[in-house]
Amino acid sequence: MNTQLILTFLRDITTNNNRTWFQEHHGEYLAAREEFEAFVAKSITRIAEFDPSIAHLTVKDTTYRFYRDTRFSPDKSPYKRHLGAYIAAHGKKAFHGGYYIHLEPGNCMLACGTYWLPMNILTACRNEIMANVEEWLSRVRHPRFTQFFSPDNGGGFGLERLKTCPAGFPRDFAHIEYLRMKDYCCWHNVDEQFFDKEDSLEKMAEIFTAAKPMMDFINAVVDDYE
């Protein structure tokens, strides 16, 4: 993938986020989108090798409109500043977790899991973690997982957390940090040259397979509700 072509366009749209500029440079947008979508197509094929549940997806199933919904945002810029693809077996709007590819100047990443879970599903996930805590720990504390998804290694696990124990759960639970999580999404930051390398698909697969056991644990709960 010609990442620099994509990032150059995204830097330009960041400083010229208006319809006039976009229309005058629409060809650059199309070239950037074509590069990105070609990589997404290859990614779907590669991920399907270790997760056949996503094999039916097309690029269109995984990518997003470049136009922002500004109705409820104080930022009225009409265009996004990144390109992203969410490769999820049940679709982009489902609660079932998937794999996310994000290109943005200074903030390229690979992510895996699910977020914005409704309270009933989130509560069920917390209960499942408590009931099977050793199995959970074997996945989220496995060296392959922490290799990519710990802050010390350029990653993270859990976008948002409660400040205290969630209502109805024991405050003395030994691993309460996992009950305080409001999502089960992990991510690994990559440099801007990552996607240009010949082995980028294999490196991506290595990162996603490290996250998959955690995601499978949560998806087993989520799927009872979908």
mmCIF file of C-alpha atoms in Angstrom:
data_model
loop_
_atom_site.group_PDB
_atom_site.id
_atom_site.type_symbol
_atom_site.label_atom_id
_atom_site.label_comp_id
_atom_site.label_asym_id
_atom_site.label_seq_id
_atom_site.Cartn_x
_atom_site.Cartn_y
_atom_site.Cartn_z
ATOM 1 C CA MET A 1 0.000 0.000 0.000
ATOM 2 C CA ASN A 2 1.246 3.488 -0.835
ATOM 3 C CA THR A 3 0.719 4.793 2.672
ATOM 4 C CA GLN A 4 2.466 8.084 2.019
ATOM 5 C CA LEU A 5 0.049 8.929 -0.795
ATOM 6 C CA ILE A 6 -2.839 8.365 1.620
ATOM 7 C CA LEU A 7 -1.273 10.254 4.519
ATOM 8 C CA THR A 8 -0.319 13.195 2.306
ATOM 9 C CA PHE A 9 -3.946 13.559 1.283
ATOM 10 C CA LEU A 10 -5.117 13.229 4.895
ATOM 11 C CA ARG A 11 -2.671 15.908 6.042
ATOM 12 C CA ASP A 12 -3.935 18.189 3.293
ATOM 13 C CA ILE A 13 -7.590 17.635 4.155
ATOM 14 C CA THR A 14 -6.800 18.339 7.823
ATOM 15 C CA THR A 15 -5.649 21.850 6.950
ATOM 16 C CA ASN A 16 -8.146 22.391 4.098
ATOM 17 C CA ASN A 17 -11.289 20.793 5.463
ATOM 18 C CA ASN A 18 -13.861 22.477 3.241
ATOM 19 C CA ARG A 19 -15.961 21.489 0.255
ATOM 20 C CA THR A 20 -14.275 23.828 -2.223
ATOM 21 C CA TRP A 21 -10.812 22.373 -1.603
ATOM 22 C CA PHE A 22 -12.145 18.819 -1.584
ATOM 23 C CA GLN A 23 -13.881 19.253 -4.924
ATOM 24 C CA GLU A 24 -10.727 20.696 -6.456
ATOM 25 C CA HIS A 25 -8.671 17.742 -5.156
ATOM 26 C CA HIS A 26 -11.252 15.009 -5.586
ATOM 27 C CA GLY A 27 -8.897 12.988 -7.757
ATOM 28 C CA GLU A 28 -6.375 12.831 -4.903
ATOM 29 C CA TYR A 29 -9.094 11.537 -2.602
ATOM 30 C CA LEU A 30 -10.075 8.835 -5.107
ATOM 31 C CA ALA A 31 -6.440 7.756 -5.472
ATOM 32 C CA ALA A 32 -6.016 7.556 -1.687
ATOM 33 C CA ARG A 33 -9.258 5.620 -1.268
ATOM 34 C CA GLU A 34 -8.300 3.185 -4.026
ATOM 35 C CA GLU A 35 -4.968 2.468 -2.327
ATOM 36 C CA PHE A 36 -6.630 1.939 1.028
ATOM 37 C CA GLU A 37 -9.420 -0.269 -0.294
ATOM 38 C CA ALA A 38 -6.944 -2.473 -2.160
ATOM 39 C CA PHE A 39 -5.152 -3.107 1.127
ATOM 40 C CA VAL A 40 -8.442 -3.773 2.909
ATOM 41 C CA ALA A 41 -9.337 -6.395 0.283
ATOM 42 C CA LYS A 42 -6.021 -8.157 0.898
ATOM 43 C CA SER A 43 -6.572 -7.866 4.649
ATOM 44 C CA ILE A 44 -9.968 -9.570 4.463
ATOM 45 C CA THR A 45 -8.402 -12.463 2.562
ATOM 46 C CA ARG A 46 -5.531 -12.776 5.063
ATOM 47 C CA ILE A 47 -7.719 -12.512 8.168
ATOM 48 C CA ALA A 48 -10.109 -15.116 6.763
ATOM 49 C CA GLU A 49 -7.260 -17.617 6.910
ATOM 50 C CA PHE A 50 -7.417 -17.626 10.731
ATOM 51 C CA ASP A 51 -10.986 -16.334 11.151
ATOM 52 C CA PRO A 52 -13.247 -17.815 8.436
ATOM 53 C CA SER A 53 -16.266 -16.019 9.917
ATOM 54 C CA ILE A 54 -15.305 -12.833 8.037
ATOM 55 C CA ALA A 55 -14.609 -14.491 4.667
ATOM 56 C CA HIS A 56 -17.959 -13.380 3.204
ATOM 57 C CA LEU A 57 -17.241 -9.672 3.658
ATOM 58 C CA THR A 58 -16.525 -7.257 0.838
ATOM 59 C CA VAL A 59 -14.559 -4.034 1.084
ATOM 60 C CA LYS A 60 -17.814 -2.088 1.006
ATOM 61 C CA ASP A 61 -19.003 -4.011 4.072
ATOM 62 C CA THR A 62 -16.045 -2.764 6.096
ATOM 63 C CA THR A 63 -15.322 0.836 5.088
ATOM 64 C CA TYR A 64 -17.011 4.103 6.026
ATOM 65 C CA ARG A 65 -18.197 7.238 4.304
ATOM 66 C CA PHE A 66 -15.551 9.960 4.284
ATOM 67 C CA TYR A 67 -18.165 12.590 5.004
ATOM 68 C CA ARG A 68 -18.696 13.429 8.679
ATOM 69 C CA ASP A 69 -22.086 13.573 10.386
ATOM 70 C CA THR A 70 -21.888 17.051 11.897
ATOM 71 C CA ARG A 71 -25.460 17.295 13.195
ATOM 72 C CA PHE A 72 -24.555 16.834 16.858
ATOM 73 C CA SER A 73 -20.925 17.951 16.788
ATOM 74 C CA PRO A 74 -19.486 21.406 17.495
ATOM 75 C CA ASP A 75 -16.881 20.588 14.821
ATOM 76 C CA LYS A 76 -18.601 21.321 11.514
ATOM 77 C CA SER A 77 -15.704 20.178 9.309
ATOM 78 C CA PRO A 78 -17.372 18.196 6.525
ATOM 79 C CA TYR A 79 -14.693 15.496 6.096
ATOM 80 C CA LYS A 80 -12.921 12.973 8.256
ATOM 81 C CA ARG A 81 -9.176 13.139 8.844
ATOM 82 C CA HIS A 82 -8.569 9.408 8.680
ATOM 83 C CA LEU A 83 -9.439 6.276 6.734
ATOM 84 C CA GLY A 84 -10.685 3.225 8.589
ATOM 85 C CA ALA A 85 -12.042 -0.251 7.969
ATOM 86 C CA TYR A 86 -13.862 -2.449 10.486
ATOM 87 C CA ILE A 87 -13.747 -6.090 9.449
ATOM 88 C CA ALA A 88 -16.485 -7.658 11.577
ATOM 89 C CA ALA A 89 -18.376 -10.855 10.782
ATOM 90 C CA HIS A 90 -21.786 -9.456 11.751
ATOM 91 C CA GLY A 91 -21.286 -6.054 10.157
ATOM 92 C CA LYS A 92 -20.054 -2.615 11.138
ATOM 93 C CA LYS A 93 -23.041 -1.820 13.352
ATOM 94 C CA ALA A 94 -23.222 -5.118 15.243
ATOM 95 C CA PHE A 95 -22.022 -5.599 18.811
ATOM 96 C CA HIS A 96 -20.041 -8.680 17.769
ATOM 97 C CA GLY A 97 -16.387 -7.648 17.777
ATOM 98 C CA GLY A 98 -14.044 -7.432 14.810
ATOM 99 C CA TYR A 99 -10.765 -6.110 13.435
ATOM 100 C CA TYR A 100 -10.090 -2.436 12.767
ATOM 101 C CA ILE A 101 -7.486 -0.799 10.499
ATOM 102 C CA HIS A 102 -6.907 2.931 11.017
ATOM 103 C CA LEU A 103 -4.763 5.299 8.952
ATOM 104 C CA GLU A 104 -4.282 8.835 10.248
ATOM 105 C CA PRO A 105 -1.203 11.070 10.265
ATOM 106 C CA GLY A 106 0.588 10.430 13.547
ATOM 107 C CA ASN A 107 -2.038 7.936 14.712
ATOM 108 C CA CYS A 108 -1.968 4.743 12.652
ATOM 109 C CA MET A 109 -3.162 1.670 14.507
ATOM 110 C CA LEU A 110 -4.625 -1.806 14.447
ATOM 111 C CA ALA A 111 -7.422 -2.610 16.893
ATOM 112 C CA CYS A 112 -9.535 -5.592 17.812
ATOM 113 C CA GLY A 113 -12.626 -6.217 19.916
ATOM 114 C CA THR A 114 -15.888 -4.492 20.634
ATOM 115 C CA TYR A 115 -17.057 -1.240 22.223
ATOM 116 C CA TRP A 116 -20.208 0.744 22.972
ATOM 117 C CA LEU A 117 -21.872 -2.331 24.406
ATOM 118 C CA PRO A 118 -25.335 -1.751 25.910
ATOM 119 C CA MET A 119 -25.511 -2.181 29.659
ATOM 120 C CA ASN A 120 -27.203 -5.583 29.631
ATOM 121 C CA ILE A 121 -24.499 -7.099 27.416
ATOM 122 C CA LEU A 122 -21.715 -5.356 29.314
ATOM 123 C CA THR A 123 -23.093 -6.743 32.571
ATOM 124 C CA ALA A 124 -23.220 -10.220 31.048
ATOM 125 C CA CYS A 125 -19.577 -9.894 29.963
ATOM 126 C CA ARG A 126 -18.568 -8.876 33.481
ATOM 127 C CA ASN A 127 -20.429 -11.842 34.930
ATOM 128 C CA GLU A 128 -18.742 -14.176 32.475
ATOM 129 C CA ILE A 129 -15.318 -12.821 33.414
ATOM 130 C CA MET A 130 -16.054 -13.365 37.112
ATOM 131 C CA ALA A 131 -17.351 -16.893 36.531
ATOM 132 C CA ASN A 132 -14.407 -17.889 34.333
ATOM 133 C CA VAL A 133 -11.663 -15.587 35.535
ATOM 134 C CA GLU A 134 -8.799 -18.041 35.061
ATOM 135 C CA GLU A 135 -9.777 -18.615 31.447
ATOM 136 C CA TRP A 136 -10.058 -14.848 30.928
ATOM 137 C CA LEU A 137 -6.658 -14.196 32.486
ATOM 138 C CA SER A 138 -5.064 -16.894 30.346
ATOM 139 C CA ARG A 139 -6.087 -14.825 27.328
ATOM 140 C CA VAL A 140 -5.511 -11.215 28.372
ATOM 141 C CA ARG A 141 -2.297 -11.880 30.297
ATOM 142 C CA HIS A 142 -0.830 -14.224 27.740
ATOM 143 C CA PRO A 143 2.593 -13.002 26.556
ATOM 144 C CA ARG A 144 1.365 -12.808 22.970
ATOM 145 C CA PHE A 145 -1.445 -10.461 24.046
ATOM 146 C CA THR A 146 0.663 -8.212 26.261
ATOM 147 C CA GLN A 147 3.372 -8.100 23.597
ATOM 148 C CA PHE A 148 1.116 -5.847 21.541
ATOM 149 C CA PHE A 149 -1.630 -4.498 23.789
ATOM 150 C CA SER A 150 0.116 -3.103 26.854
ATOM 151 C CA PRO A 151 1.110 0.578 27.190
ATOM 152 C CA ASP A 152 4.758 -0.420 27.475
ATOM 153 C CA ASN A 153 4.576 -1.963 24.009
ATOM 154 C CA GLY A 154 2.741 0.778 22.149
ATOM 155 C CA GLY A 155 -0.767 -0.433 22.777
ATOM 156 C CA GLY A 156 -3.659 -0.494 25.165
ATOM 157 C CA PHE A 157 -6.683 -2.452 26.364
ATOM 158 C CA GLY A 158 -9.931 -0.739 27.280
ATOM 159 C CA LEU A 159 -10.886 2.657 25.924
ATOM 160 C CA GLU A 160 -12.962 3.673 28.952
ATOM 161 C CA ARG A 161 -13.175 2.553 32.574
ATOM 162 C CA LEU A 162 -15.384 3.252 35.532
ATOM 163 C CA LYS A 163 -13.657 5.004 38.408
ATOM 164 C CA THR A 164 -15.136 2.536 40.873
ATOM 165 C CA CYS A 165 -16.600 -0.945 40.899
ATOM 166 C CA PRO A 166 -19.753 -1.319 38.767
ATOM 167 C CA ALA A 167 -22.999 -1.496 40.734
ATOM 168 C CA GLY A 168 -23.925 -4.992 41.840
ATOM 169 C CA PHE A 169 -20.409 -6.432 41.655
ATOM 170 C CA PRO A 170 -18.119 -7.226 44.604
ATOM 171 C CA ARG A 171 -15.627 -4.486 45.344
ATOM 172 C CA ASP A 172 -13.108 -7.023 46.661
ATOM 173 C CA PHE A 173 -12.928 -9.035 43.430
ATOM 174 C CA ALA A 174 -9.231 -9.690 42.860
ATOM 175 C CA HIS A 175 -9.303 -8.620 39.221
ATOM 176 C CA ILE A 176 -11.725 -5.735 39.445
ATOM 177 C CA GLU A 177 -9.833 -3.808 36.746
ATOM 178 C CA TYR A 178 -11.568 -5.985 34.158
ATOM 179 C CA LEU A 179 -15.022 -5.328 35.631
ATOM 180 C CA ARG A 180 -14.450 -1.574 35.521
ATOM 181 C CA MET A 181 -13.866 -1.683 31.774
ATOM 182 C CA LYS A 182 -16.684 -0.206 29.667
ATOM 183 C CA ASP A 183 -15.480 -1.889 26.484
ATOM 184 C CA TYR A 184 -13.283 -4.791 25.428
ATOM 185 C CA CYS A 185 -11.226 -3.192 22.692
ATOM 186 C CA CYS A 186 -7.453 -3.517 22.408
ATOM 187 C CA TRP A 187 -5.168 -1.624 20.043
ATOM 188 C CA HIS A 188 -1.582 -1.447 18.878
ATOM 189 C CA ASN A 189 -0.068 1.718 17.438
ATOM 190 C CA VAL A 190 2.055 1.300 14.313
ATOM 191 C CA ASP A 191 4.362 3.722 12.547
ATOM 192 C CA GLU A 192 3.456 5.401 9.269
ATOM 193 C CA GLN A 193 5.707 3.026 7.297
ATOM 194 C CA PHE A 194 4.074 -0.118 8.682
ATOM 195 C CA PHE A 195 1.635 -0.689 5.818
ATOM 196 C CA ASP A 196 4.275 -0.095 3.127
ATOM 197 C CA LYS A 197 6.418 -3.033 4.180
ATOM 198 C CA GLU A 198 6.356 -6.289 2.237
ATOM 199 C CA ASP A 199 5.412 -8.252 5.348
ATOM 200 C CA SER A 200 2.715 -5.831 6.539
ATOM 201 C CA LEU A 201 -0.092 -8.356 6.051
ATOM 202 C CA GLU A 202 1.794 -10.975 8.044
ATOM 203 C CA LYS A 203 2.599 -8.510 10.821
ATOM 204 C CA MET A 204 -1.041 -7.436 10.885
ATOM 205 C CA ALA A 205 -2.124 -11.075 11.117
ATOM 206 C CA GLU A 206 0.299 -11.626 14.007
ATOM 207 C CA ILE A 207 -1.203 -8.706 15.924
ATOM 208 C CA PHE A 208 -4.800 -9.691 15.247
ATOM 209 C CA THR A 209 -4.288 -13.363 16.113
ATOM 210 C CA ALA A 210 -2.804 -12.269 19.436
ATOM 211 C CA ALA A 211 -6.044 -10.392 20.173
ATOM 212 C CA LYS A 212 -8.472 -12.994 18.862
ATOM 213 C CA PRO A 213 -8.680 -15.199 22.015
ATOM 214 C CA MET A 214 -9.791 -12.195 24.073
ATOM 215 C CA MET A 215 -12.304 -11.193 21.429
ATOM 216 C CA ASP A 216 -13.639 -14.747 21.109
ATOM 217 C CA PHE A 217 -14.307 -14.824 24.861
ATOM 218 C CA ILE A 218 -16.368 -11.632 24.668
ATOM 219 C CA ASN A 219 -18.077 -12.528 21.385
ATOM 220 C CA ALA A 220 -19.313 -15.782 22.921
ATOM 221 C CA VAL A 221 -21.297 -13.639 25.375
ATOM 222 C CA VAL A 222 -22.339 -10.981 22.866
ATOM 223 C CA ASP A 223 -23.656 -13.554 20.403
ATOM 224 C CA ASP A 224 -26.291 -14.679 22.912
ATOM 225 C CA TYR A 225 -27.888 -11.254 22.436
ATOM 226 C CA GLU A 226 -27.693 -10.932 18.661
#
